[in-house]
XYZ file of C-alpha atoms in Angstrom:
665
model
C 22.504 14.060 -5.120
C 24.362 15.141 -2.007
C 24.394 12.935 1.036
C 26.443 15.051 3.373
C 27.689 13.669 6.665
C 29.529 15.382 9.498
C 31.992 13.804 11.914
C 30.204 15.720 14.657
C 27.016 13.724 14.148
C 28.221 11.339 16.822
C 27.478 13.789 19.640
C 23.716 13.785 19.157
C 23.149 10.532 17.319
C 22.048 12.365 14.199
C 23.864 13.336 11.049
C 24.975 16.910 10.561
C 25.230 17.356 6.829
C 28.152 19.539 5.823
C 29.571 20.410 2.400
C 32.703 18.675 1.249
C 32.273 15.441 3.185
C 31.109 12.060 1.908
C 29.131 12.109 -1.338
C 27.195 9.230 -2.859
C 26.427 9.557 -6.534
C 24.671 7.239 -8.907
C 26.286 7.137 -12.346
C 24.631 7.223 -15.735
C 23.715 4.648 -18.293
C 26.129 4.033 -21.137
C 23.869 2.184 -23.544
C 20.172 1.419 -23.390
C 18.912 -2.132 -23.332
C 17.219 -3.360 -26.467
C 14.282 -5.589 -25.701
C 10.574 -5.971 -26.172
C 8.097 -6.399 -23.394
C 5.408 -8.716 -24.680
C 5.032 -12.437 -24.991
C 4.567 -14.346 -28.220
C 1.184 -15.872 -28.860
C 2.519 -19.308 -27.953
C 4.096 -17.974 -24.772
C 4.114 -21.274 -22.873
C 5.333 -23.477 -25.674
C 9.009 -23.814 -24.755
C 9.560 -26.494 -27.406
C 8.472 -24.030 -30.060
C 10.754 -21.368 -28.583
C 13.737 -23.733 -28.665
C 12.986 -24.739 -32.243
C 12.886 -21.081 -33.277
C 16.262 -20.412 -31.672
C 17.764 -23.501 -33.308
C 16.395 -22.481 -36.706
C 17.788 -18.965 -36.313
C 21.212 -20.303 -35.352
C 21.407 -22.743 -38.259
C 20.473 -20.089 -40.757
C 22.596 -17.347 -39.177
C 19.570 -15.183 -38.758
C 20.043 -12.444 -36.184
C 16.850 -11.652 -34.377
C 15.993 -8.028 -34.775
C 14.518 -6.526 -31.654
C 10.956 -5.429 -32.164
C 9.451 -2.393 -30.547
C 7.564 -2.540 -27.320
C 3.817 -2.341 -27.371
C 4.123 1.224 -26.144
C 5.817 2.305 -29.390
C 4.524 2.795 -32.919
C 4.411 -0.408 -34.947
C 2.633 -1.861 -37.931
C 0.785 -4.601 -36.095
C -1.255 -4.812 -32.956
C 0.159 -8.118 -31.715
C 3.796 -7.856 -30.608
C 6.339 -10.644 -30.424
C 9.600 -10.871 -28.526
C 12.770 -11.863 -30.355
C 13.695 -15.519 -30.102
C 17.387 -14.750 -29.726
C 18.478 -15.000 -26.079
C 21.048 -12.286 -26.794
C 18.347 -9.714 -27.513
C 19.029 -8.023 -24.188
C 22.174 -6.013 -24.906
C 23.012 -3.477 -22.288
C 26.623 -2.713 -21.539
C 26.903 -2.163 -17.836
C 24.958 -1.273 -14.752
C 24.582 2.472 -14.256
C 24.559 2.625 -10.472
C 28.204 3.666 -10.472
C 30.712 3.145 -7.680
C 28.537 3.932 -4.681
C 27.014 0.476 -4.295
C 27.846 -1.287 -1.036
C 27.810 -4.978 -0.243
C 25.174 -5.879 2.350
C 26.740 -5.448 5.795
C 29.791 -3.630 4.436
C 30.942 -0.588 6.333
C 29.012 2.387 4.963
C 26.089 0.271 3.736
C 23.901 1.228 6.684
C 23.492 -2.442 7.618
C 25.318 -4.306 10.331
C 27.121 -7.428 9.116
C 25.209 -10.671 9.652
C 28.399 -12.672 9.201
C 31.101 -12.354 6.598
C 30.466 -9.508 4.157
C 29.600 -11.155 0.836
C 31.102 -9.912 -2.415
C 29.480 -11.448 -5.489
C 32.540 -11.601 -7.736
C 34.807 -12.986 -5.019
C 32.348 -15.690 -3.995
C 31.642 -16.697 -7.576
C 35.352 -17.015 -8.362
C 35.844 -19.189 -5.289
C 32.921 -21.449 -6.220
C 34.080 -21.810 -9.822
C 37.629 -22.619 -8.711
C 36.367 -25.229 -6.241
C 33.817 -26.665 -8.668
C 30.896 -26.263 -6.271
C 27.584 -24.412 -6.195
C 27.181 -21.538 -3.770
C 25.142 -22.094 -0.591
C 24.345 -18.908 1.293
C 25.008 -19.268 5.036
C 23.441 -15.853 5.724
C 20.065 -16.831 4.234
C 19.934 -20.619 4.614
C 17.526 -22.925 2.819
C 15.412 -23.638 5.895
C 12.311 -22.434 7.726
C 14.084 -19.465 9.349
C 14.324 -17.802 5.942
C 10.604 -18.340 5.321
C 8.961 -17.273 8.588
C 9.906 -15.582 11.839
C 6.599 -16.057 13.696
C 5.616 -19.640 12.865
C 6.558 -22.820 11.067
C 5.357 -23.668 7.546
C 2.040 -25.508 7.433
C 3.427 -28.018 4.929
C 6.678 -29.459 3.737
C 8.780 -26.957 1.806
C 11.627 -28.252 -0.312
C 14.336 -25.897 -1.517
C 15.385 -26.590 -5.098
C 17.678 -25.001 -7.613
C 16.170 -23.978 -10.974
C 17.870 -26.898 -12.731
C 15.894 -29.203 -10.422
C 12.612 -27.429 -11.195
C 12.713 -27.050 -14.981
C 14.652 -28.142 -18.019
C 16.906 -25.488 -19.523
C 16.520 -22.871 -16.723
C 17.014 -19.277 -17.861
C 17.004 -15.876 -16.242
C 15.025 -14.521 -19.196
C 12.951 -16.337 -21.778
C 12.665 -14.027 -24.778
C 13.461 -10.943 -22.756
C 11.559 -9.722 -19.719
C 8.173 -8.088 -19.307
C 5.453 -7.249 -16.848
C 3.819 -10.557 -17.804
C 6.688 -12.423 -16.141
C 5.394 -11.433 -12.710
C 2.912 -13.943 -11.292
C 1.900 -13.853 -7.637
C 2.404 -16.906 -5.446
C 1.097 -17.659 -1.968
C 2.846 -14.768 -0.240
C 0.781 -11.645 0.455
C 3.152 -9.312 -1.367
C 1.110 -8.035 -4.301
C 2.452 -4.584 -3.364
C 5.902 -5.857 -4.329
C 4.687 -7.530 -7.511
C 3.003 -4.366 -8.761
C 6.291 -2.499 -8.367
C 8.236 -5.288 -10.095
C 5.793 -5.159 -13.016
C 6.384 -1.420 -13.262
C 10.130 -1.970 -13.092
C 10.084 -4.083 -16.252
C 8.708 -1.092 -18.145
C 11.980 0.796 -17.574
C 14.983 -1.075 -18.900
C 17.653 1.103 -17.294
C 15.987 0.849 -13.903
C 15.574 -2.897 -14.353
C 19.276 -3.475 -14.943
C 20.049 -1.144 -12.076
C 18.350 -3.663 -9.781
C 19.476 -6.794 -11.617
C 23.070 -6.530 -12.880
C 23.805 -8.245 -16.162
C 26.934 -10.129 -15.116
C 25.059 -13.335 -14.253
C 23.248 -16.179 -15.977
C 22.575 -19.913 -15.845
C 25.160 -20.488 -18.542
C 28.385 -18.502 -18.513
C 30.213 -18.713 -15.151
C 27.191 -20.261 -13.455
C 27.955 -21.160 -9.833
C 24.514 -21.092 -8.197
C 25.049 -17.493 -7.062
C 23.201 -14.313 -8.079
C 23.015 -10.743 -6.838
C 20.550 -7.848 -6.891
C 20.831 -4.196 -5.934
C 18.317 -2.252 -3.879
C 18.192 1.335 -2.707
C 18.128 1.482 1.086
C 17.988 4.813 2.895
C 20.289 6.813 0.644
C 22.614 4.016 -0.485
C 22.565 1.242 -3.042
C 23.132 -2.156 -1.430
C 24.222 -5.310 -3.271
C 22.494 -8.466 -1.964
C 24.009 -11.878 -2.760
C 21.856 -15.029 -2.790
C 22.107 -18.640 -3.850
C 19.499 -19.932 -6.301
C 17.786 -22.448 -4.010
C 14.082 -21.549 -4.094
C 11.183 -22.724 -1.889
C 8.946 -25.253 -3.669
C 6.044 -27.535 -2.849
C 5.442 -30.614 -4.984
C 8.049 -29.375 -7.426
C 6.461 -25.959 -8.049
C 7.574 -22.540 -6.855
C 5.617 -21.391 -3.815
C 6.064 -17.659 -4.193
C 6.623 -15.206 -7.048
C 7.190 -16.902 -10.404
C 7.054 -16.347 -14.142
C 4.425 -17.499 -16.601
C 7.267 -19.439 -18.245
C 8.190 -22.423 -16.085
C 11.901 -22.143 -16.941
C 12.269 -18.377 -16.357
C 13.578 -17.437 -12.904
C 14.599 -13.783 -12.711
C 11.458 -12.727 -10.829
C 11.678 -15.538 -8.248
C 15.337 -14.740 -7.585
C 14.622 -11.015 -7.241
C 11.952 -11.735 -4.631
C 14.370 -13.970 -2.716
C 17.027 -11.240 -2.644
C 14.447 -8.734 -1.383
C 13.354 -11.229 1.287
C 16.967 -11.675 2.405
C 17.381 -7.909 2.663
C 14.494 -7.817 5.143
C 15.298 -11.059 6.952
C 12.661 -13.489 5.657
C 9.873 -14.029 3.149
C 7.309 -13.411 5.883
C 8.712 -9.908 6.375
C 7.366 -9.081 2.894
C 3.733 -9.714 3.837
C 1.718 -6.517 3.605
C 3.076 -3.242 2.359
C 2.664 -0.324 0.024
C 3.661 -0.347 -3.634
C 5.509 2.926 -3.063
C 7.871 1.209 -0.620
C 9.087 -1.256 -3.238
C 9.084 1.430 -5.937
C 11.486 3.502 -3.872
C 13.723 0.524 -3.103
C 14.002 -0.200 -6.841
C 14.665 3.386 -7.904
C 15.818 5.583 -5.042
C 12.924 7.881 -5.930
C 10.377 9.567 -3.695
C 6.718 8.591 -3.719
C 3.583 10.693 -3.440
C 0.306 9.164 -2.331
C -3.134 10.529 -3.264
C -6.523 9.583 -1.873
C -8.923 9.722 -4.794
C -11.578 11.620 -2.847
C -9.067 14.412 -2.144
C -7.231 14.775 -5.444
C -6.208 18.083 -7.043
C -8.216 19.186 -10.084
C -5.211 18.720 -12.395
C -4.609 15.091 -11.408
C -4.640 13.708 -14.953
C -2.079 16.312 -15.974
C 0.059 15.261 -13.000
C -0.248 11.636 -14.122
C 0.543 12.478 -17.727
C 3.674 14.431 -16.791
C 4.739 11.735 -14.353
C 4.457 9.052 -17.027
C 6.398 11.205 -19.492
C 9.182 11.461 -16.887
C 9.343 7.679 -16.420
C 7.709 7.833 -12.996
C 6.387 4.555 -11.630
C 2.635 4.542 -10.984
C 0.506 2.277 -8.792
C -3.079 2.274 -7.512
C -5.471 0.250 -5.377
C -9.053 0.010 -4.105
C -9.915 0.139 -0.424
C -10.282 -3.466 0.807
C -13.520 -5.003 2.002
C -13.095 -5.704 5.742
C -15.285 -8.790 5.466
C -13.777 -10.404 2.359
C -10.110 -10.832 1.467
C -9.440 -9.438 -2.027
C -13.133 -9.288 -2.917
C -14.016 -8.776 -6.576
C -16.262 -5.864 -7.529
C -19.075 -6.245 -10.099
C -16.805 -4.405 -12.544
C -14.085 -7.083 -12.269
C -11.679 -5.131 -10.046
C -10.092 -6.653 -6.930
C -10.384 -4.778 -3.642
C -7.231 -4.457 -1.571
C -5.107 -5.454 -4.565
C -2.215 -3.408 -5.955
C -2.421 -2.484 -9.642
C 0.264 -0.883 -11.789
C -0.494 1.867 -14.313
C 1.392 1.051 -17.498
C 0.201 3.826 -19.840
C -1.363 7.303 -19.566
C -2.633 8.941 -22.740
C -5.079 11.370 -24.275
C -6.535 9.204 -27.045
C -8.083 10.532 -30.241
C -11.737 9.534 -30.596
C -14.111 9.744 -33.589
C -17.779 9.333 -32.680
C -20.788 10.166 -34.867
C -21.483 13.328 -32.920
C -18.115 13.955 -31.280
C -14.498 14.450 -32.259
C -11.689 15.059 -29.811
C -9.638 13.232 -27.210
C -10.436 11.194 -24.136
C -8.051 10.574 -21.223
C -7.363 6.835 -20.849
C -5.226 4.726 -18.524
C -3.855 1.226 -19.029
C -3.660 -0.832 -15.838
C -2.411 -4.288 -14.954
C -3.401 -6.764 -12.269
C -0.180 -8.507 -11.086
C -2.032 -11.833 -11.018
C -1.858 -11.677 -14.812
C -5.127 -13.586 -15.228
C -8.666 -12.980 -16.443
C -9.550 -10.731 -13.474
C -9.950 -7.518 -15.477
C -12.100 -4.403 -15.646
C -15.295 -5.163 -17.592
C -16.688 -1.640 -17.964
C -16.244 0.949 -20.741
C -12.946 0.661 -22.643
C -12.349 -2.861 -21.366
C -11.284 -5.694 -23.677
C -13.735 -6.070 -26.580
C -15.639 -2.988 -25.385
C -17.718 -1.315 -28.154
C -16.028 2.024 -27.397
C -12.936 0.865 -29.286
C -14.882 1.126 -32.553
C -14.543 4.903 -32.306
C -10.741 4.875 -32.069
C -8.886 5.329 -35.397
C -6.708 2.431 -36.530
C -3.517 4.474 -36.245
C -4.338 5.185 -32.593
C -4.871 1.467 -31.945
C -1.520 0.725 -33.522
C 0.180 3.385 -31.435
C -1.409 1.993 -28.287
C -0.282 -1.551 -29.151
C -3.820 -2.641 -28.418
C -4.356 -6.312 -27.530
C -7.317 -8.143 -26.030
C -5.697 -11.030 -24.145
C -6.856 -12.417 -20.810
C -3.583 -11.287 -19.266
C -4.737 -9.019 -16.441
C -4.055 -5.846 -18.443
C -6.869 -3.506 -19.446
C -7.804 0.057 -20.357
C -10.275 2.338 -18.616
C -11.224 5.996 -18.804
C -9.741 8.437 -16.322
C -13.271 9.268 -15.197
C -13.966 5.637 -14.275
C -10.533 5.356 -12.697
C -11.283 8.179 -10.256
C -14.691 6.642 -9.450
C -13.509 3.106 -8.722
C -9.979 3.396 -7.337
C -9.366 4.937 -3.939
C -5.596 5.381 -3.787
C -2.871 6.454 -6.222
C 0.913 6.294 -5.775
C 3.477 8.155 -7.913
C 7.191 7.419 -7.578
C 9.236 10.409 -8.766
C 12.592 9.053 -9.859
C 15.835 10.002 -8.220
C 17.471 12.779 -10.279
C 20.525 10.579 -10.833
C 18.315 7.952 -12.484
C 18.086 10.116 -15.596
C 20.219 8.754 -18.412
C 22.314 10.841 -20.777
C 19.642 10.241 -23.413
C 16.985 11.617 -21.053
C 19.036 14.730 -20.426
C 19.767 15.185 -24.140
C 16.039 14.923 -24.821
C 15.466 17.880 -22.510
C 13.859 16.016 -19.624
C 13.919 17.912 -16.364
C 15.289 16.604 -13.117
C 14.642 17.243 -9.460
C 17.187 18.836 -7.145
C 17.566 16.692 -4.036
C 19.046 17.004 -0.540
C 19.326 14.055 1.838
C 19.833 13.987 5.601
C 20.028 11.133 8.081
C 19.129 11.380 11.742
C 17.785 9.612 14.789
C 15.247 10.193 17.522
C 16.917 9.303 20.832
C 15.001 8.973 24.078
C 15.655 11.937 26.356
C 17.786 13.704 23.734
C 16.200 14.199 20.292
C 12.869 12.339 20.612
C 10.659 15.304 21.453
C 7.335 14.188 19.979
C 4.945 16.353 17.964
C 3.915 19.990 18.525
C 1.314 18.836 21.063
C 4.243 18.371 23.445
C 5.586 21.930 23.394
C 8.037 21.427 26.269
C 9.999 18.811 24.315
C 9.081 19.509 20.673
C 12.091 21.781 20.191
C 14.401 18.888 21.134
C 13.693 17.201 17.787
C 16.283 17.421 14.988
C 15.843 20.618 12.950
C 16.826 21.275 9.327
C 17.105 24.668 7.664
C 16.360 24.978 3.948
C 16.832 28.065 1.775
C 14.672 28.390 -1.349
C 15.927 31.164 -3.609
C 14.515 30.596 -7.100
C 10.795 30.101 -7.818
C 9.519 27.613 -10.397
C 9.641 28.545 -14.065
C 5.864 28.868 -14.375
C 5.113 30.209 -10.906
C 6.267 32.724 -8.319
C 6.510 29.990 -5.692
C 8.799 27.017 -5.154
C 7.641 23.416 -5.482
C 9.035 21.292 -2.660
C 8.425 17.607 -1.958
C 9.377 16.580 1.573
C 9.745 12.872 2.340
C 10.383 11.575 5.864
C 11.278 7.872 5.985
C 11.860 5.732 9.074
C 14.585 3.158 8.675
C 14.837 -0.607 9.105
C 11.386 -1.178 10.628
C 10.391 -4.015 8.251
C 13.596 -5.928 8.987
C 12.935 -5.492 12.721
C 9.503 -7.136 12.582
C 10.985 -10.355 13.925
C 11.844 -8.401 17.083
C 8.287 -7.079 17.395
C 8.992 -3.623 15.969
C 6.245 -1.874 14.033
C 6.404 1.403 12.173
C 6.429 4.476 14.382
C 3.812 7.191 13.943
C 5.770 9.966 12.225
C 5.275 13.367 10.594
C 6.885 16.786 10.187
C 6.191 20.517 10.373
C 7.590 23.471 8.389
C 8.268 26.906 9.896
C 9.109 30.117 8.040
C 12.172 31.946 9.388
C 11.563 35.596 8.548
C 14.776 36.830 10.176
C 16.939 33.710 10.401
C 20.077 35.589 11.485
C 18.293 36.735 14.663
C 17.160 33.265 15.701
C 19.006 30.762 17.883
C 20.331 27.473 16.528
C 18.509 25.232 17.192
C 15.187 27.046 17.515
C 14.121 27.068 21.155
C 10.797 26.611 22.916
C 9.935 30.317 22.684
C 10.029 30.260 18.894
C 7.554 27.379 18.674
C 5.371 28.929 21.355
C 4.774 32.096 19.313
C 5.106 30.932 15.684
C 2.714 28.704 13.772
C 3.829 26.260 11.108
C 3.321 27.194 7.450
C 3.041 23.566 6.361
C 2.942 20.090 7.792
C 2.532 16.474 6.819
C -1.120 15.589 6.165
C -1.164 13.423 9.279
C 1.050 11.552 11.681
C 0.853 7.983 10.452
C 2.584 4.650 11.017
C 3.900 4.152 7.488
C 7.530 3.737 6.458
C 7.434 7.145 4.769
C 5.355 10.305 4.959
C 5.497 12.523 1.861
C 3.825 15.780 0.901
C 4.144 18.365 -1.889
C 4.189 22.072 -1.016
C 4.208 25.416 -2.835
C 6.251 27.872 -0.755
C 7.380 31.460 -1.423
C 11.160 31.883 -1.707
C 12.734 32.213 1.727
C 14.303 30.347 4.636
C 12.407 27.546 6.368
C 12.952 25.067 9.176
C 11.724 21.475 8.893
C 11.141 19.553 12.127
C 10.652 15.766 11.738
C 9.236 13.945 14.746
C 7.344 10.987 16.090
C 3.869 11.647 17.448
C 4.738 10.774 21.059
C 7.939 11.811 22.836
C 10.701 9.327 23.659
C 10.011 6.982 20.747
C 13.347 5.914 19.333
C 14.116 5.338 15.684
C 16.331 6.270 12.759
C 15.094 8.338 9.833
C 16.001 9.676 6.412
C 14.815 13.130 5.319
C 14.765 13.891 1.580
C 13.881 17.187 -0.069
C 12.992 17.394 -3.780
C 12.691 20.822 -5.391
C 12.480 22.089 -8.961
C 15.403 24.461 -8.406
C 18.489 24.103 -6.277
C 18.017 24.374 -2.532
C 20.550 24.949 0.222
C 20.012 22.771 3.260
C 21.822 22.264 6.558
C 21.101 21.070 10.055
C 19.762 23.951 12.119
C 22.156 23.562 15.018
C 25.168 25.289 16.481
C 28.542 24.171 15.197
C 30.236 21.562 17.297
C 34.019 21.491 17.404
C 36.970 20.277 19.414
C 39.593 22.741 20.577
C 43.263 22.152 21.191
C 44.179 20.085 24.220
C 45.322 22.319 27.085
C 48.953 21.702 28.026
C 47.937 22.010 31.662
C 45.833 18.855 31.459
C 47.915 16.196 33.193
C 48.739 12.983 31.408
C 46.278 10.202 31.976
C 47.419 7.375 34.228
C 48.222 4.054 32.654
C 45.104 2.610 31.056
C 43.464 -0.236 32.868
C 42.113 -3.462 31.426
C 38.637 -2.106 30.659
C 40.048 0.806 28.714
C 42.120 -1.540 26.599
C 39.022 -3.656 25.877
C 37.168 -0.567 24.707
C 40.120 0.427 22.544
C 40.177 -3.017 20.926
C 36.407 -2.911 20.386
C 36.804 0.468 18.684
C 39.562 -0.839 16.390
C 37.418 -3.826 15.463
C 34.491 -1.659 14.355
C 36.556 1.161 12.851
C 38.704 -0.977 10.583
C 42.072 0.043 9.159
C 40.995 3.646 8.479
C 40.112 4.139 12.177
C 36.875 5.921 11.234
C 33.390 5.235 12.560
C 29.942 6.452 11.623
C 27.365 7.510 14.162
C 25.809 4.048 14.466
C 29.185 2.483 15.183
C 30.074 5.215 17.676
C 26.805 4.570 19.503
C 27.719 0.876 19.782
C 31.190 1.779 21.062
C 29.855 4.180 23.697
C 27.277 1.620 24.823
C 30.056 -0.952 25.164
C 32.200 1.512 27.106
C 29.408 2.461 29.499
C 28.758 -1.198 30.253
C 32.291 -1.301 31.639
C 31.081 1.098 34.318
C 33.604 3.874 33.871
C 32.870 7.292 32.456
C 36.591 7.895 32.125
C 36.658 5.127 29.569
C 34.330 7.170 27.364
C 36.486 10.252 27.860
C 39.632 8.386 26.947
C 37.891 6.826 23.974
C 36.676 10.202 22.726
C 40.158 11.625 23.082
C 41.569 8.626 21.236
C 39.075 8.950 18.353
C 39.558 12.653 17.690
C 43.345 12.876 18.088
């Protein structure tokens, strides 16, 4: 993955991506985690679990990890190992390009002191105290930004909530994710999907933490945010009411990984309230760095099941939902499905079927309700459905078939398309593939990433309806040379994401209405950079986003002939300001650059007289620059914008000129 940045981005408040500059790369996994993803029959009997562990220790019996329910096995009912050491990965595979929250280069402004997990933990252990996070305090400001809690909330550490607190009780699974009182089922569905992918799970939750070894009341999680991985540090004080967790929790009362993950995600966005309402694809992308496609079930392509099957085979994360009832919150349908609720798809398979008058296969999906309760599909292929009589025993074993009231169920693809209204597919970042995946011949996307900003009066031109200003928008040129293996065209997924809008909710910011258009450049060498108003006046787009919409991200898949194209991202109305990230996924390598003239700085003319002695305001600007730039005296475009704003407030344009000269000499 290239994330190219140019020092000249500062001139237009957008990032010119050039070869050879900063590169962020996610590393690869060294060793896969060994775990199983189902609960034992006596899943809530912690006394029994402890007795099993004690028995195993006394008899020196090493628990052998059993296979997940998605693998072949000799029994239908799966059990997790009792040994707490069953999870045995070696190290996180994010690599070196993970920034601390607020650190320079993280894309986030510091909210105080930049927090480094290892440093803080060492300090707490040396001082013999438990960590208390001053940046996300245990008070109402971390819960809500628009109101006060309607009851008394007490913040407690896990040791005050349960005996023998653990991050994991017999491993981790999708059954660990139970929704609390916060309206964030979109997040829970993504978390449930995350547990199905061990490498991705440990990418988000590093393994260097526990309630036992080096415990200091401090934990950390890693989330993808706009092209970078960001490490978020938290303390383990959790909101409770009458001694019970208020928000996300596990079915096991002494298992806390899911509650801590939710807290870290809430801190990233400023508060728990900021997590209310959202799309599963948003959380999927923050956990993986992937790009998400959204399908409305009444407008799906004819090969949708094949798309789903291939996506599942490539470890894509899948989610779905039913259009909500405007009159009833999370109304239940006669078939047992919940409207407006986010479900995760945990298996996609063509299943062998033997009926008296029919032999063949039937496409089936396994889904899960994040509530993890008895609210399940009750139609064909549901738990205890008579259709299962026609499935051979070996197929049942391969499916890991169980009939628990756990919120997980099977249904036919036909019924799925009839009852669900929306489908989300998260295509994983190409760097998320492990060495094992590559050795197994799995394919990967080629990806280009650009950052930019719409600035009032400069680059915020609005959509094509506003021809006079549309050409002011940032423009990106992409060259597609090689068609797909099985086609004469090139598959391209374009994803336009607006940045930081959820975190800015407390300031009244909502998502902007965004979209993009694609133009074919038949003779690119004859065209100006950037394309001017005359080009857009006489040339129609060859592709565009399905609509301009106020979501965090707009994504669309295209089939384009090889050639040169220009992508123009924009808001719907002119002069709406915001930052964005533009990502391009293609099956074969693409060459992408900002479609703009090169900006450079020539040599200083000897005839330019020396500047007079700097006054007090200039010195203040210089000190402000040094403070933001740090010891390397380098700034990104966000920091330069802050510096120029500070300089202009001093009321002297010469200050800006001197500052610019100081920065680039």
